[in-house]
Coordinates of C-alpha atoms in Angstrom, one line a residue:
Chain A
M1 CA -1.3 -23.1 18.1
D2 CA 1.9 -25.1 18.0
R3 CA 0.0 -26.9 14.9
F4 CA -0.4 -23.4 13.3
L5 CA 3.2 -22.6 13.5
K6 CA 4.4 -26.1 12.1
L7 CA 2.0 -25.2 9.2
Q8 CA 3.7 -21.7 8.9
T9 CA 7.2 -23.0 8.7
L10 CA 6.0 -25.6 6.0
L11 CA 4.6 -22.4 3.9
G12 CA 8.2 -20.8 4.3
V13 CA 9.6 -23.8 3.0
I14 CA 7.5 -24.4 0.2
T15 CA 8.0 -20.5 -0.5
L16 CA 11.8 -20.8 -0.8
I17 CA 11.4 -24.0 -2.9
L18 CA 9.0 -22.3 -5.4
L19 CA 11.5 -19.3 -5.2
A20 CA 14.4 -21.1 -6.1
T21 CA 12.6 -23.0 -8.9
G22 CA 11.5 -19.8 -10.6
L23 CA 14.9 -18.2 -10.2
W24 CA 16.6 -20.9 -11.7
F25 CA 14.0 -20.8 -14.7
V26 CA 14.5 -16.9 -14.6
W27 CA 18.3 -17.3 -15.2
N28 CA 18.1 -19.7 -18.0
A29 CA 15.1 -17.7 -19.9
P30 CA 16.0 -16.5 -23.3
A31 CA 16.3 -12.9 -23.8
D32 CA 13.5 -11.4 -25.2
F33 CA 13.8 -10.2 -28.8
Q34 CA 12.4 -6.7 -28.0
Q35 CA 13.4 -6.3 -24.5
G36 CA 16.6 -8.3 -24.2
G37 CA 17.7 -9.1 -20.9
A38 CA 15.2 -6.3 -19.3
V39 CA 12.5 -8.9 -19.8
R40 CA 13.9 -10.6 -16.5
I41 CA 12.7 -7.5 -14.4
L42 CA 8.9 -8.4 -15.4
F43 CA 9.4 -11.7 -13.6
V44 CA 9.3 -9.5 -10.3
H45 CA 7.4 -6.7 -11.4
V46 CA 4.3 -8.5 -12.7
P47 CA 4.0 -10.8 -9.5
S48 CA 4.3 -8.2 -7.3
A49 CA 1.8 -6.2 -8.9
K50 CA -0.8 -9.0 -8.9
M51 CA 0.1 -9.7 -5.2
A52 CA -0.2 -5.9 -4.4
L53 CA -3.8 -6.2 -5.7
F54 CA -4.6 -9.6 -4.2
A55 CA -3.5 -8.2 -0.8
Y56 CA -6.0 -5.4 -1.1
L57 CA -8.7 -8.3 -2.0
V58 CA -7.8 -10.0 1.1
L59 CA -7.7 -6.7 3.2
T60 CA -11.0 -5.9 2.0
L61 CA -12.6 -9.5 2.8
A62 CA -10.8 -9.4 6.2
S63 CA -12.4 -5.9 7.0
V64 CA -16.0 -6.7 5.7
H65 CA -16.1 -9.8 7.7
H66 CA -14.6 -7.8 10.8
L67 CA -17.4 -5.2 10.6
W68 CA -20.2 -7.9 10.0
K69 CA -19.1 -10.4 12.7
K70 CA -17.2 -8.3 14.8
G71 CA -14.4 -11.1 15.1
E72 CA -11.0 -10.4 16.3
G73 CA -9.3 -12.7 14.1
A74 CA -10.5 -10.8 10.7
D75 CA -9.1 -7.6 12.4
I76 CA -5.7 -9.5 13.1
I77 CA -5.6 -10.4 9.3
A78 CA -6.5 -6.9 8.1
E79 CA -3.8 -5.2 10.3
A80 CA -1.1 -7.8 8.8
A81 CA -2.2 -7.5 5.5
A82 CA -1.8 -3.8 4.9
P83 CA 1.7 -3.7 5.4
V84 CA 2.4 -6.9 3.4
G85 CA 0.2 -5.1 0.2
A86 CA 2.6 -2.1 0.8
A87 CA 5.5 -4.2 0.6
F88 CA 4.2 -5.4 -2.9
A89 CA 3.1 -2.2 -4.1
A90 CA 6.7 -0.7 -3.4
V91 CA 8.3 -3.4 -5.2
T92 CA 6.1 -3.1 -8.2
L93 CA 6.7 0.8 -8.1
A94 CA 10.6 0.5 -8.0
S95 CA 10.6 -2.5 -10.5
G96 CA 8.2 -0.7 -13.0
S97 CA 10.1 2.6 -12.8
I98 CA 13.7 0.7 -13.3
W99 CA 12.3 -1.3 -16.2
G100 CA 11.0 1.8 -17.8
K101 CA 14.5 3.5 -18.2
P102 CA 16.0 1.3 -20.6
M103 CA 12.4 0.8 -22.2
W104 CA 10.9 4.3 -22.4
G105 CA 13.9 6.3 -21.9
T106 CA 12.6 7.9 -18.5
W107 CA 12.2 6.4 -14.9
W108 CA 8.6 7.6 -14.8
A109 CA 6.2 8.1 -17.7
W110 CA 2.9 8.7 -15.7
D111 CA 2.1 5.1 -17.3
A112 CA -1.5 4.4 -16.2
R113 CA -1.2 1.2 -14.5
L114 CA 1.9 2.5 -12.5
T115 CA 0.2 5.6 -11.7
S116 CA -2.9 3.5 -10.4
V117 CA -0.3 1.6 -8.2
L118 CA 1.2 4.7 -6.9
V119 CA -2.2 5.6 -5.4
L120 CA -2.6 2.2 -4.4
F121 CA 0.4 2.4 -2.1
I122 CA -0.4 6.0 -0.9
L123 CA -3.6 4.2 0.3
Y124 CA -1.9 1.2 1.8
V125 CA 0.4 4.1 3.8
G126 CA -3.0 5.9 4.9
I127 CA -4.5 2.8 6.0
I128 CA -1.5 2.0 8.2
A129 CA -1.5 5.5 9.3
M130 CA -5.4 5.6 10.2
R131 CA -4.6 2.5 12.6
S132 CA -1.7 3.5 14.3
A133 CA -3.1 7.1 14.9
M134 CA -6.0 6.0 17.1
D135 CA -5.5 4.8 20.9
D136 CA -8.8 2.9 21.1
A137 CA -7.9 -0.3 19.4
V138 CA -11.7 -1.4 19.1
R139 CA -12.5 1.8 17.3
A140 CA -9.3 1.8 15.2
G141 CA -10.3 -1.6 14.0
R142 CA -13.6 -0.5 12.7
V143 CA -12.6 3.1 11.5
T144 CA -9.9 1.3 9.3
A145 CA -12.3 -1.6 8.1
I146 CA -14.4 1.4 6.5
L147 CA -11.7 3.1 5.3
V148 CA -10.4 -0.1 3.6
I149 CA -14.1 -0.4 2.0
I150 CA -14.2 2.9 0.7
G151 CA -10.7 2.4 -0.9
A152 CA -12.1 -0.9 -2.6
V153 CA -14.8 1.1 -4.0
D154 CA -12.4 4.0 -5.0
L155 CA -9.7 1.9 -6.7
P156 CA -11.6 0.8 -9.6
I157 CA -12.6 4.6 -10.3
I158 CA -9.1 5.6 -9.7
H159 CA -8.1 3.0 -12.3
F160 CA -10.4 3.8 -15.0
S161 CA -10.1 7.7 -14.6
V162 CA -6.2 7.0 -14.8
Q163 CA -6.7 4.9 -17.8
W164 CA -8.9 7.4 -19.7
W165 CA -6.9 10.5 -18.9
R166 CA -3.5 8.5 -20.0
T167 CA -4.5 7.3 -23.1
L168 CA -6.4 10.3 -24.4
H169 CA -3.4 12.7 -23.7
Q170 CA -0.5 10.5 -24.7
P171 CA 0.5 9.4 -27.9
A172 CA 0.5 5.5 -27.8
S173 CA 4.3 5.2 -28.3
L174 CA 5.3 6.6 -25.1
G175 CA 3.9 4.7 -22.2
G176 CA 0.5 4.6 -23.6
G177 CA 1.2 1.4 -25.2
G178 CA 1.8 -0.6 -21.7
K179 CA 3.7 -3.5 -21.5
P180 CA 3.8 -6.2 -24.2
S181 CA 2.3 -9.4 -23.3
I182 CA 4.8 -12.6 -22.5
T183 CA 4.6 -16.0 -24.4
G184 CA 6.2 -19.0 -25.3
P185 CA 9.3 -19.9 -23.0
L186 CA 9.2 -16.7 -20.9
L187 CA 6.0 -17.8 -19.9
T188 CA 7.1 -20.7 -17.6
P189 CA 9.5 -18.6 -15.3
L190 CA 6.6 -16.2 -15.1
V191 CA 4.0 -18.7 -13.8
I192 CA 6.2 -20.2 -11.4
M193 CA 7.2 -16.9 -10.1
S194 CA 3.8 -15.9 -9.6
I195 CA 2.8 -19.0 -7.7
A196 CA 6.0 -18.5 -5.6
F197 CA 4.9 -15.0 -4.7
V198 CA 1.3 -16.1 -3.8
A199 CA 3.2 -18.4 -1.4
M200 CA 5.4 -15.8 -0.1
G201 CA 2.3 -13.4 0.5
A202 CA 0.5 -15.9 2.4
Y203 CA 3.6 -16.7 4.4
L204 CA 4.7 -12.8 5.3
L205 CA 1.1 -12.5 6.3
A206 CA 1.2 -15.4 8.6
V207 CA 4.5 -14.0 10.3
K208 CA 3.1 -10.5 10.5
A209 CA -0.1 -11.7 11.8
R210 CA 1.6 -14.0 14.2
A211 CA 3.3 -10.8 15.8
V212 CA 0.3 -8.6 15.7
R213 CA -1.7 -11.4 17.5
D214 CA 1.1 -11.8 20.1
R215 CA 1.1 -7.8 20.5
R216 CA -2.5 -7.7 21.4
L217 CA -2.6 -10.5 23.8
L218 CA 0.3 -8.7 25.9
T219 CA -1.5 -5.5 25.8
A220 CA -4.4 -7.0 27.1
L221 CA -2.4 -9.0 29.6
E222 CA -0.8 -5.6 30.8
V223 CA -4.1 -3.9 31.1
E224 CA -5.5 -7.0 33.0
R225 CA -2.6 -6.8 35.5
E226 CA -3.0 -2.9 36.0
L227 CA -6.6 -3.5 37.0
A228 CA -6.0 -6.3 39.3
Chain B
M1 CA -39.9 15.1 7.4
M2 CA -36.5 13.8 7.7
F3 CA -34.7 16.3 5.3
I4 CA -35.9 18.8 7.6
A5 CA -33.6 17.3 10.4
A6 CA -30.8 17.3 8.0
Y7 CA -31.8 21.0 6.9
R8 CA -31.8 22.1 10.5
I9 CA -28.3 20.6 11.3
A10 CA -26.8 22.5 8.3
W11 CA -28.8 25.7 9.3
K12 CA -27.5 25.3 12.7
D13 CA -23.7 24.8 11.6
M14 CA -23.9 27.8 8.9
M15 CA -25.5 30.3 11.1
G16 CA -22.9 29.4 14.1
D17 CA -20.2 30.1 11.5
F18 CA -21.8 33.1 10.0
R19 CA -22.1 34.7 13.6
R20 CA -18.5 33.7 14.4
R21 CA -17.2 34.2 10.8
A22 CA -14.7 31.6 11.4
T23 CA -14.5 28.7 8.9
L24 CA -15.8 30.7 6.1
S25 CA -13.5 33.8 6.3
S26 CA -10.5 31.2 6.9
M27 CA -11.2 29.2 4.0
L28 CA -11.8 32.5 1.6
F29 CA -8.4 34.1 2.6
F30 CA -6.7 30.7 2.4
A31 CA -7.8 30.5 -1.3
V32 CA -6.7 33.8 -2.1
A33 CA -3.2 33.1 -0.4
V34 CA -3.1 30.1 -2.6
L35 CA -3.9 32.0 -5.6
V36 CA -1.1 34.7 -4.7
I37 CA 1.3 31.9 -4.1
F38 CA 0.5 30.4 -7.6
Q39 CA 1.1 33.7 -9.5
A40 CA 4.5 34.3 -7.6
A41 CA 5.6 30.5 -8.4
F42 CA 4.6 30.3 -11.8
D43 CA 4.1 33.9 -13.3
P44 CA 2.2 32.6 -16.3
D45 CA 1.4 34.8 -19.2
R46 CA -2.3 35.1 -20.8
A47 CA -2.2 31.8 -22.7
E48 CA -0.3 30.0 -20.0
A49 CA -3.0 31.1 -17.4
R50 CA -5.6 30.0 -19.5
R51 CA -4.2 26.4 -19.8
L52 CA -3.4 26.3 -16.2
L53 CA -6.5 27.7 -14.7
P54 CA -8.4 24.3 -14.4
G55 CA -5.8 22.8 -12.5
L56 CA -5.1 25.9 -10.3
L57 CA -9.2 26.3 -9.6
W58 CA -9.0 22.5 -8.5
V59 CA -6.0 22.4 -6.5
T60 CA -7.0 25.5 -4.8
I61 CA -10.3 24.1 -3.9
L62 CA -9.1 20.9 -2.8
F63 CA -6.5 22.7 -0.2
T64 CA -9.1 25.2 0.8
S65 CA -11.8 22.1 1.4
L66 CA -9.0 20.7 3.9
V67 CA -9.2 23.8 5.7
G68 CA -13.0 23.6 6.3
L69 CA -12.8 19.8 6.9
G70 CA -10.6 20.2 9.7
R71 CA -13.2 22.0 11.4
V72 CA -16.4 20.3 10.6
F73 CA -16.9 18.9 14.1
Q74 CA -15.1 21.7 15.8
A75 CA -18.2 23.1 17.3
E76 CA -19.4 19.8 18.8
E77 CA -15.9 19.2 20.2
E78 CA -15.7 22.4 22.0
D79 CA -19.2 21.9 24.0
G80 CA -18.5 18.2 24.0
A81 CA -21.8 18.0 22.1
F82 CA -21.1 15.3 19.5
E83 CA -23.1 12.6 21.7
G84 CA -25.8 15.2 21.9
L85 CA -26.1 15.3 17.9
L86 CA -26.1 11.8 17.7
L87 CA -29.3 11.8 20.2
A88 CA -31.2 14.0 17.6
P89 CA -34.3 12.1 16.6
A90 CA -33.2 11.1 13.2
P91 CA -31.6 8.3 11.4
R92 CA -27.8 8.7 11.5
G93 CA -27.7 8.8 7.8
V94 CA -29.8 12.3 7.8
I95 CA -27.6 13.4 10.8
F96 CA -24.7 12.8 8.3
L97 CA -26.4 14.5 5.3
G98 CA -26.9 17.8 7.8
K99 CA -23.2 17.9 8.4
W100 CA -22.5 17.5 4.6
L101 CA -24.8 20.1 3.6
G102 CA -23.5 22.6 6.2
N103 CA -19.9 21.9 4.6
L104 CA -21.1 21.9 1.1
V105 CA -22.7 25.3 1.3
L106 CA -19.6 26.8 2.8
T107 CA -17.4 25.3 0.0
L108 CA -19.6 26.6 -2.8
I109 CA -19.8 29.9 -1.2
V110 CA -15.9 30.0 -1.5
E111 CA -16.0 28.4 -4.9
A112 CA -18.5 31.3 -6.2
G113 CA -15.8 33.9 -4.8
L114 CA -12.8 32.1 -5.9
L115 CA -13.8 31.5 -9.9
P116 CA -14.4 35.7 -10.7
L117 CA -11.1 36.3 -8.4
A118 CA -9.1 33.8 -10.4
F119 CA -10.6 35.4 -13.8
I120 CA -9.5 38.6 -12.8
L121 CA -6.1 37.9 -10.9
F122 CA -4.9 35.8 -14.1
N123 CA -6.2 37.9 -16.9
V124 CA -8.5 35.1 -18.2
E125 CA -11.2 36.4 -20.6
A126 CA -13.6 33.5 -20.4
W127 CA -16.8 35.2 -18.7
D128 CA -18.9 33.4 -21.1
A129 CA -17.8 30.2 -19.6
F130 CA -18.4 31.5 -16.1
F131 CA -21.7 29.4 -15.3
P132 CA -20.6 26.1 -17.0
L133 CA -17.3 26.4 -15.3
L134 CA -19.1 27.0 -11.8
G135 CA -21.3 24.3 -12.8
I136 CA -18.4 21.9 -13.2
L137 CA -16.9 22.9 -9.8
V138 CA -20.6 22.3 -8.1
L139 CA -20.4 18.8 -9.5
G140 CA -17.0 17.9 -8.2
T141 CA -17.8 19.4 -4.9
L142 CA -20.7 17.2 -4.1
G143 CA -18.4 14.2 -4.1
L144 CA -15.7 16.0 -2.6
T145 CA -17.4 17.2 0.4
A146 CA -19.2 13.9 0.9
L147 CA -16.0 12.0 0.9
G148 CA -14.3 15.0 3.1
V149 CA -16.7 14.9 5.8
L150 CA -17.0 11.2 6.2
L151 CA -13.1 11.0 6.4
A152 CA -13.3 14.2 8.8
V153 CA -15.6 12.0 11.2
M154 CA -13.0 8.9 10.8
T155 CA -9.9 11.1 11.7
Q156 CA -11.9 12.9 14.4
A157 CA -10.3 10.7 17.2
A158 CA -6.9 10.2 15.4
R159 CA -3.7 12.1 16.5
S160 CA -2.3 14.5 14.2
R161 CA -5.8 14.4 12.4
E162 CA -5.2 17.1 10.1
T163 CA -2.1 15.4 8.5
L164 CA -4.0 12.2 8.3
L165 CA -7.1 13.8 6.6
A166 CA -4.8 15.2 4.0
L167 CA -2.9 12.0 3.5
L168 CA -6.2 10.0 3.1
L169 CA -8.3 12.6 1.0
L170 CA -5.7 13.5 -1.4
P171 CA -5.3 9.7 -3.1
L172 CA -9.0 8.9 -3.1
V173 CA -10.2 12.1 -4.7
A174 CA -7.5 11.8 -7.4
P175 CA -10.4 10.6 -9.9
L176 CA -12.5 13.6 -9.0
L177 CA -9.6 15.8 -9.5
I178 CA -8.7 14.2 -12.8
A179 CA -12.2 14.4 -14.3
G180 CA -12.6 18.1 -12.9
V181 CA -9.7 19.3 -14.4
Q182 CA -10.0 17.7 -17.8
A183 CA -13.7 18.8 -18.0
A184 CA -12.8 22.2 -17.2
S185 CA -9.9 22.4 -19.8
A186 CA -12.3 20.8 -22.3
L187 CA -14.5 23.8 -21.8
L188 CA -11.7 26.3 -22.0
Q189 CA -9.7 24.9 -24.8
G190 CA -12.1 22.6 -26.4
G191 CA -12.6 19.1 -26.6
E192 CA -14.6 15.9 -25.3
I193 CA -16.2 16.8 -22.1
G194 CA -19.2 14.4 -21.6
D195 CA -16.9 11.3 -20.6
W196 CA -15.5 13.5 -17.5
L197 CA -18.7 14.9 -16.5
R198 CA -20.0 11.3 -16.6
L199 CA -17.1 10.0 -14.2
M200 CA -17.9 13.0 -11.7
V201 CA -21.4 12.1 -11.6
I202 CA -20.3 8.5 -10.9
F203 CA -17.9 9.6 -8.0
D204 CA -20.8 11.8 -6.7
I205 CA -23.3 9.1 -6.6
V206 CA -20.9 6.4 -5.2
Y207 CA -19.9 8.7 -2.1
L208 CA -23.3 10.1 -1.6
A209 CA -24.7 6.5 -1.3
L210 CA -21.7 5.3 0.5
A211 CA -20.9 8.1 3.1
P212 CA -24.2 8.0 5.1
W213 CA -23.9 4.3 5.2
A214 CA -20.6 4.4 6.7
F215 CA -21.1 7.0 8.9
G216 CA -23.7 4.7 10.7
W217 CA -21.4 2.0 10.9
L218 CA -18.8 4.7 12.6
V219 CA -20.8 6.0 15.4
E220 CA -22.5 3.0 16.1
E221 CA -21.6 1.8 20.0
Chain C
M1 CA 22.6 -11.5 -18.3
S2 CA 24.2 -9.7 -20.7
D3 CA 22.3 -6.3 -21.7
Y4 CA 20.6 -4.4 -19.1
A5 CA 22.2 -6.5 -16.5
T6 CA 22.5 -3.5 -14.1
Y7 CA 19.1 -2.7 -14.1
V8 CA 18.0 -6.3 -13.7
L9 CA 20.4 -6.5 -10.9
A10 CA 18.9 -3.7 -9.1
V11 CA 15.5 -4.8 -9.3
Y12 CA 16.6 -8.2 -7.9
A13 CA 18.2 -6.8 -5.1
I14 CA 15.6 -4.4 -4.3
A15 CA 13.0 -7.2 -4.1
L16 CA 15.2 -9.3 -2.2
G17 CA 15.8 -6.1 0.4
V18 CA 12.1 -5.5 0.8
Y19 CA 10.7 -8.7 1.0
G20 CA 13.6 -10.2 3.1
G21 CA 13.7 -7.2 5.1
A22 CA 10.0 -7.5 6.0
W23 CA 10.6 -11.1 6.9
I24 CA 13.3 -10.4 9.0
V25 CA 11.9 -7.5 10.8
W26 CA 8.6 -9.3 11.1
R27 CA 10.0 -12.4 12.4
R28 CA 12.0 -10.4 15.0
E29 CA 9.0 -8.6 16.3
G30 CA 7.1 -11.8 16.6
R31 CA 9.8 -13.6 18.3
R32 CA 10.4 -10.7 20.8
L33 CA 6.7 -10.4 21.4
A34 CA 6.3 -14.4 21.8
T35 CA 9.1 -14.6 24.4
A36 CA 7.7 -11.3 26.2
L37 CA 4.3 -13.1 26.3
E38 CA 5.8 -16.3 27.9
Q39 CA 7.6 -14.6 30.6
F40 CA 4.6 -12.4 31.3
R41 CA 2.6 -15.7 31.8
N42 CA 5.2 -17.5 33.7
G43 CA 5.3 -14.5 35.9
Q44 CA 1.7 -14.3 36.2
E45 CA 1.6 -18.0 37.4
Q46 CA 4.1 -17.2 40.2
A47 CA 2.8 -14.0 41.5
P48 CA -0.5 -15.3 43.1

């Protein structure tokens, strides 16, 4: 247990170093000839979007494992992963919207990818609400796990339907064209920031999972004492 | 054999409801109320009404089905008969299919009443598109009710479950809503319809396959 | 940081607020629970 805490602290330090390195590269990155300085927004936006999806993958794997093996550990990971994913999705939405203002001229253009992330964010909120709305913790774990799996099946359908919807009904000049790809000297900060965000996600997950685990232990002990 | 059990559960629910006229009538009047609210809010002329009709129909159906879904297990809860239902000599998936069928029929009856009413109230002259349009509504309702009944089971034991049900159902049915509105628009105003129908069929198949399985996990002790 | 500096700064401030905020809140929550757990266990040992 103590060793686990040391590992977590180490992860936190690695995250800080990676973030500092990434930010140094971002600071020194040349301005994009099309987007100018606004390209710096993408160094936060793109890794956040990737992590919002990656967190859902972790959430799904933990949920499947929990349903299958009925292990408590997987359920703790699942409970902790939902708010972490929600945080990444929230930053993705905010940064995408702010990027859109100078680039598209509006805060919100119902861009296909941003719309999908918005649905993902609502789904994360629903998953958190589902768990907290039930008194029986064991049942809450199982119901939430099934909800996560339903969402995992639904997300690709949402993504494709929104994609078709936006590309068929919107001229490509506004929003439909999506974001230009990043190459050359702008790639280095993006890669480092992406790695840093993976470390940050893992660290946040560990911090939250520790709190969840302790709360469950405490509740169990209190119940035990009431019975005794 | 097994589908007889599903059919009996659905029949029991529908007859109980017809006798008390509870869910069906509240869904119907709720749907009418939504139509009135729409008219009051947007006051569309004829051309606008034709353009808005698909979205109006689907939004009304979505909200109306929330009313029905909140009561899917009401009868069992009042009598404490949910465990009894689970003791029925049929696989869990079949019990789910029975519950789903009951809700599906209620929702379809509401839709069959809603569609002509919407045509009349909004002065939309599209009677030749009546049955294709109803077909699109039916196609979407299959998946909508399958997902809805499943979520109703999941939120059954939760606090403030009706709010939770809406919060979960609305984002998850977004693809169905998009496809249904686009298909109906294509029908009324011309355009490509095949892709949207295909998307609805995929949604239906996914949820009709997933929901009985998930129900089995949910009620397992 | 010349053009669009306001937008860029806003994004980095929001990211700092959300991620840093989550970190602080969850760490505080974890510490509070760990302390409570510790006290509970000590009390439990003394009680019987």
